[in-house]
Amino acid sequence: MDIDLARTWVQAIAAAVDKHKDHLTQLDSAIGDADHGVNMHRGFSAATMALADYKADTPGAVLVKTGSTLISSVGGASGPLYGGAFRAIGKALDTPTTDTRQFAAALAAGLASVQKLGAAAPGDKTMIDAYAPALAAFQQQADAGADFAAAAVAAADAAEEGMRATTPMQARKGRASYLGARSIGHQDPGATSTALIFRALAETVGAQ
């Protein structure tokens, strides 16, 4: 990953969130505050604007700027969780270009940030249920010597599988946990937006 790819990735996330914001809000209206789509759209629109005239010297700087913008512009828990993840990923990418193994380590730092802040684990029906399998798939591809594009596609596929797997779960963290058994049967909005982020990465890398 280089600086241009990092910028394009953020733009692709913003476009995906814009396209799916009503769906994200619909999911969140069932088990949350019905604001996830609006919040994510606001955050990534702000990030795209913040990057427009930002002079970055590494791809990491692009992602740190993205994370900081998300934290300052997104309400609720989403801002700190997603913003913290992007800041952690970015801080791990302090060279002009990044290979597949380096990016896998950066993604791991991002997941650690989310888990530290949200105190959630796989199976709690949160964004981690998409992020953790995505990271595992990316790491597996990196360890096998696959290129960045193959690793990104594997991560996106795993994130979407993890997203779908949240539907039968009972929420144990976040706003949805207050619903108890009534949260069963609904796909988690955070896992859904996380899957969008990984699919945007795969499509961005694949278009190069």
PDB file of N, CA and C in Angstrom, residues 154-201:
ATOM      1  N   ALA A 154      -9.545 -12.152   0.271  1.00  0.00           N
ATOM      2  CA  ALA A 154      -9.815 -13.162   1.296  1.00  0.00           C
ATOM      3  C   ALA A 154     -10.367 -12.510   2.559  1.00  0.00           C
ATOM      4  N   ALA A 155      -9.804 -11.361   2.924  1.00  0.00           N
ATOM      5  CA  ALA A 155     -10.269 -10.644   4.108  1.00  0.00           C
ATOM      6  C   ALA A 155     -11.701 -10.150   3.925  1.00  0.00           C
ATOM      7  N   ALA A 156     -12.015  -9.615   2.747  1.00  0.00           N
ATOM      8  CA  ALA A 156     -13.368  -9.113   2.479  1.00  0.00           C
ATOM      9  C   ALA A 156     -14.386 -10.244   2.514  1.00  0.00           C
ATOM     10  N   ASP A 157     -14.035 -11.390   1.915  1.00  0.00           N
ATOM     11  CA  ASP A 157     -14.944 -12.546   1.929  1.00  0.00           C
ATOM     12  C   ASP A 157     -15.193 -13.009   3.368  1.00  0.00           C
ATOM     13  N   ALA A 158     -14.125 -13.065   4.168  1.00  0.00           N
ATOM     14  CA  ALA A 158     -14.251 -13.509   5.555  1.00  0.00           C
ATOM     15  C   ALA A 158     -15.060 -12.516   6.388  1.00  0.00           C
ATOM     16  N   ALA A 159     -14.877 -11.228   6.116  1.00  0.00           N
ATOM     17  CA  ALA A 159     -15.635 -10.205   6.845  1.00  0.00           C
ATOM     18  C   ALA A 159     -17.126 -10.336   6.556  1.00  0.00           C
ATOM     19  N   GLU A 160     -17.466 -10.589   5.296  1.00  0.00           N
ATOM     20  CA  GLU A 160     -18.879 -10.726   4.927  1.00  0.00           C
ATOM     21  C   GLU A 160     -19.494 -11.992   5.527  1.00  0.00           C
ATOM     22  N   GLU A 161     -18.699 -13.056   5.581  1.00  0.00           N
ATOM     23  CA  GLU A 161     -19.170 -14.288   6.220  1.00  0.00           C
ATOM     24  C   GLU A 161     -19.400 -14.047   7.721  1.00  0.00           C
ATOM     25  N   GLY A 162     -18.456 -13.336   8.343  1.00  0.00           N
ATOM     26  CA  GLY A 162     -18.612 -13.010   9.758  1.00  0.00           C
ATOM     27  C   GLY A 162     -19.799 -12.100  10.018  1.00  0.00           C
ATOM     28  N   MET A 163     -20.017 -11.169   9.112  1.00  0.00           N
ATOM     29  CA  MET A 163     -21.170 -10.262   9.192  1.00  0.00           C
ATOM     30  C   MET A 163     -22.474 -11.053   9.203  1.00  0.00           C
ATOM     31  N   ARG A 164     -22.604 -11.970   8.257  1.00  0.00           N
ATOM     32  CA  ARG A 164     -23.829 -12.777   8.164  1.00  0.00           C
ATOM     33  C   ARG A 164     -24.010 -13.659   9.396  1.00  0.00           C
ATOM     34  N   ALA A 165     -22.906 -14.090   9.968  1.00  0.00           N
ATOM     35  CA  ALA A 165     -22.960 -14.974  11.141  1.00  0.00           C
ATOM     36  C   ALA A 165     -23.455 -14.264  12.395  1.00  0.00           C
ATOM     37  N   THR A 166     -23.527 -12.927  12.363  1.00  0.00           N
ATOM     38  CA  THR A 166     -24.030 -12.207  13.544  1.00  0.00           C
ATOM     39  C   THR A 166     -25.543 -12.319  13.683  1.00  0.00           C
ATOM     40  N   THR A 167     -26.247 -12.663  12.610  1.00  0.00           N
ATOM     41  CA  THR A 167     -27.717 -12.666  12.649  1.00  0.00           C
ATOM     42  C   THR A 167     -28.286 -13.562  13.753  1.00  0.00           C
ATOM     43  N   PRO A 168     -27.843 -14.811  13.898  1.00  0.00           N
ATOM     44  CA  PRO A 168     -28.424 -15.653  14.950  1.00  0.00           C
ATOM     45  C   PRO A 168     -27.859 -15.408  16.348  1.00  0.00           C
ATOM     46  N   MET A 169     -26.884 -14.507  16.472  1.00  0.00           N
ATOM     47  CA  MET A 169     -26.262 -14.265  17.776  1.00  0.00           C
ATOM     48  C   MET A 169     -27.145 -13.392  18.667  1.00  0.00           C
ATOM     49  N   GLN A 170     -26.976 -13.557  19.977  1.00  0.00           N
ATOM     50  CA  GLN A 170     -27.552 -12.609  20.930  1.00  0.00           C
ATOM     51  C   GLN A 170     -26.475 -11.602  21.301  1.00  0.00           C
ATOM     52  N   ALA A 171     -26.811 -10.320  21.207  1.00  0.00           N
ATOM     53  CA  ALA A 171     -25.836  -9.269  21.490  1.00  0.00           C
ATOM     54  C   ALA A 171     -25.442  -9.257  22.964  1.00  0.00           C
ATOM     55  N   ARG A 172     -24.119  -9.164  23.191  1.00  0.00           N
ATOM     56  CA  ARG A 172     -23.623  -9.107  24.568  1.00  0.00           C
ATOM     57  C   ARG A 172     -22.894  -7.794  24.870  1.00  0.00           C
ATOM     58  N   LYS A 173     -22.752  -6.945  23.867  1.00  0.00           N
ATOM     59  CA  LYS A 173     -22.085  -5.652  24.058  1.00  0.00           C
ATOM     60  C   LYS A 173     -22.859  -4.570  23.323  1.00  0.00           C
ATOM     61  N   GLY A 174     -22.695  -3.339  23.765  1.00  0.00           N
ATOM     62  CA  GLY A 174     -23.289  -2.211  23.062  1.00  0.00           C
ATOM     63  C   GLY A 174     -24.780  -2.059  23.310  1.00  0.00           C
ATOM     64  N   ARG A 175     -25.354  -1.153  22.574  1.00  0.00           N
ATOM     65  CA  ARG A 175     -26.768  -0.806  22.716  1.00  0.00           C
ATOM     66  C   ARG A 175     -27.664  -2.029  22.509  1.00  0.00           C
ATOM     67  N   ALA A 176     -27.292  -2.885  21.561  1.00  0.00           N
ATOM     68  CA  ALA A 176     -28.124  -4.038  21.233  1.00  0.00           C
ATOM     69  C   ALA A 176     -28.232  -5.023  22.392  1.00  0.00           C
ATOM     70  N   SER A 177     -27.228  -5.028  23.288  1.00  0.00           N
ATOM     71  CA  SER A 177     -27.245  -6.000  24.392  1.00  0.00           C
ATOM     72  C   SER A 177     -28.417  -5.766  25.339  1.00  0.00           C
ATOM     73  N   TYR A 178     -28.937  -4.521  25.354  1.00  0.00           N
ATOM     74  CA  TYR A 178     -30.088  -4.228  26.226  1.00  0.00           C
ATOM     75  C   TYR A 178     -31.346  -4.991  25.798  1.00  0.00           C
ATOM     76  N   LEU A 179     -31.371  -5.429  24.534  1.00  0.00           N
ATOM     77  CA  LEU A 179     -32.547  -6.125  24.017  1.00  0.00           C
ATOM     78  C   LEU A 179     -32.574  -7.598  24.403  1.00  0.00           C
ATOM     79  N   GLY A 180     -31.447  -8.123  24.871  1.00  0.00           N
ATOM     80  CA  GLY A 180     -31.399  -9.529  25.233  1.00  0.00           C
ATOM     81  C   GLY A 180     -31.716 -10.419  24.049  1.00  0.00           C
ATOM     82  N   ALA A 181     -32.617 -11.374  24.257  1.00  0.00           N
ATOM     83  CA  ALA A 181     -32.947 -12.347  23.210  1.00  0.00           C
ATOM     84  C   ALA A 181     -33.598 -11.698  21.993  1.00  0.00           C
ATOM     85  N   ARG A 182     -34.141 -10.509  22.156  1.00  0.00           N
ATOM     86  CA  ARG A 182     -34.777  -9.836  21.011  1.00  0.00           C
ATOM     87  C   ARG A 182     -33.756  -9.370  19.976  1.00  0.00           C
ATOM     88  N   SER A 183     -32.470  -9.373  20.340  1.00  0.00           N
ATOM     89  CA  SER A 183     -31.444  -9.010  19.360  1.00  0.00           C
ATOM     90  C   SER A 183     -31.152 -10.154  18.394  1.00  0.00           C
ATOM     91  N   ILE A 184     -31.609 -11.359  18.720  1.00  0.00           N
ATOM     92  CA  ILE A 184     -31.401 -12.512  17.848  1.00  0.00           C
ATOM     93  C   ILE A 184     -32.236 -12.345  16.577  1.00  0.00           C
ATOM     94  N   GLY A 185     -31.642 -12.698  15.440  1.00  0.00           N
ATOM     95  CA  GLY A 185     -32.359 -12.616  14.167  1.00  0.00           C
ATOM     96  C   GLY A 185     -32.096 -11.342  13.398  1.00  0.00           C
ATOM     97  N   HIS A 186     -31.226 -10.485  13.921  1.00  0.00           N
ATOM     98  CA  HIS A 186     -30.891  -9.226  13.248  1.00  0.00           C
ATOM     99  C   HIS A 186     -29.390  -9.167  12.980  1.00  0.00           C
ATOM    100  N   GLN A 187     -29.018  -8.812  11.764  1.00  0.00           N
ATOM    101  CA  GLN A 187     -27.612  -8.656  11.410  1.00  0.00           C
ATOM    102  C   GLN A 187     -27.043  -7.410  12.081  1.00  0.00           C
ATOM    103  N   ASP A 188     -25.838  -7.542  12.625  1.00  0.00           N
ATOM    104  CA  ASP A 188     -25.250  -6.422  13.357  1.00  0.00           C
ATOM    105  C   ASP A 188     -24.807  -5.303  12.405  1.00  0.00           C
ATOM    106  N   PRO A 189     -25.224  -4.061  12.668  1.00  0.00           N
ATOM    107  CA  PRO A 189     -24.842  -2.959  11.773  1.00  0.00           C
ATOM    108  C   PRO A 189     -23.334  -2.671  11.774  1.00  0.00           C
ATOM    109  N   GLY A 190     -22.695  -2.809  12.930  1.00  0.00           N
ATOM    110  CA  GLY A 190     -21.253  -2.564  12.993  1.00  0.00           C
ATOM    111  C   GLY A 190     -20.460  -3.582  12.197  1.00  0.00           C
ATOM    112  N   ALA A 191     -20.860  -4.840  12.286  1.00  0.00           N
ATOM    113  CA  ALA A 191     -20.220  -5.876  11.473  1.00  0.00           C
ATOM    114  C   ALA A 191     -20.457  -5.611   9.987  1.00  0.00           C
ATOM    115  N   THR A 192     -21.624  -5.061   9.663  1.00  0.00           N
ATOM    116  CA  THR A 192     -21.962  -4.768   8.270  1.00  0.00           C
ATOM    117  C   THR A 192     -21.090  -3.649   7.710  1.00  0.00           C
ATOM    118  N   SER A 193     -20.927  -2.569   8.470  1.00  0.00           N
ATOM    119  CA  SER A 193     -20.074  -1.476   7.981  1.00  0.00           C
ATOM    120  C   SER A 193     -18.608  -1.895   7.942  1.00  0.00           C
ATOM    121  N   THR A 194     -18.197  -2.772   8.861  1.00  0.00           N
ATOM    122  CA  THR A 194     -16.827  -3.284   8.836  1.00  0.00           C
ATOM    123  C   THR A 194     -16.585  -4.103   7.573  1.00  0.00           C
ATOM    124  N   ALA A 195     -17.574  -4.913   7.201  1.00  0.00           N
ATOM    125  CA  ALA A 195     -17.460  -5.678   5.960  1.00  0.00           C
ATOM    126  C   ALA A 195     -17.371  -4.751   4.747  1.00  0.00           C
ATOM    127  N   LEU A 196     -18.103  -3.649   4.771  1.00  0.00           N
ATOM    128  CA  LEU A 196     -18.005  -2.667   3.677  1.00  0.00           C
ATOM    129  C   LEU A 196     -16.585  -2.109   3.568  1.00  0.00           C
ATOM    130  N   ILE A 197     -15.961  -1.864   4.704  1.00  0.00           N
ATOM    131  CA  ILE A 197     -14.602  -1.309   4.733  1.00  0.00           C
ATOM    132  C   ILE A 197     -13.610  -2.285   4.109  1.00  0.00           C
ATOM    133  N   PHE A 198     -13.732  -3.572   4.453  1.00  0.00           N
ATOM    134  CA  PHE A 198     -12.808  -4.565   3.889  1.00  0.00           C
ATOM    135  C   PHE A 198     -13.095  -4.820   2.412  1.00  0.00           C
ATOM    136  N   ARG A 199     -14.372  -4.793   2.010  1.00  0.00           N
ATOM    137  CA  ARG A 199     -14.676  -4.971   0.586  1.00  0.00           C
ATOM    138  C   ARG A 199     -14.156  -3.787  -0.217  1.00  0.00           C
ATOM    139  N   ALA A 200     -14.237  -2.586   0.340  1.00  0.00           N
ATOM    140  CA  ALA A 200     -13.697  -1.406  -0.339  1.00  0.00           C
ATOM    141  C   ALA A 200     -12.189  -1.540  -0.524  1.00  0.00           C
ATOM    142  N   LEU A 201     -11.506  -2.111   0.458  1.00  0.00           N
ATOM    143  CA  LEU A 201     -10.058  -2.339   0.331  1.00  0.00           C
ATOM    144  C   LEU A 201      -9.772  -3.307  -0.819  1.00  0.00           C
TER     145      LEU A 201
END
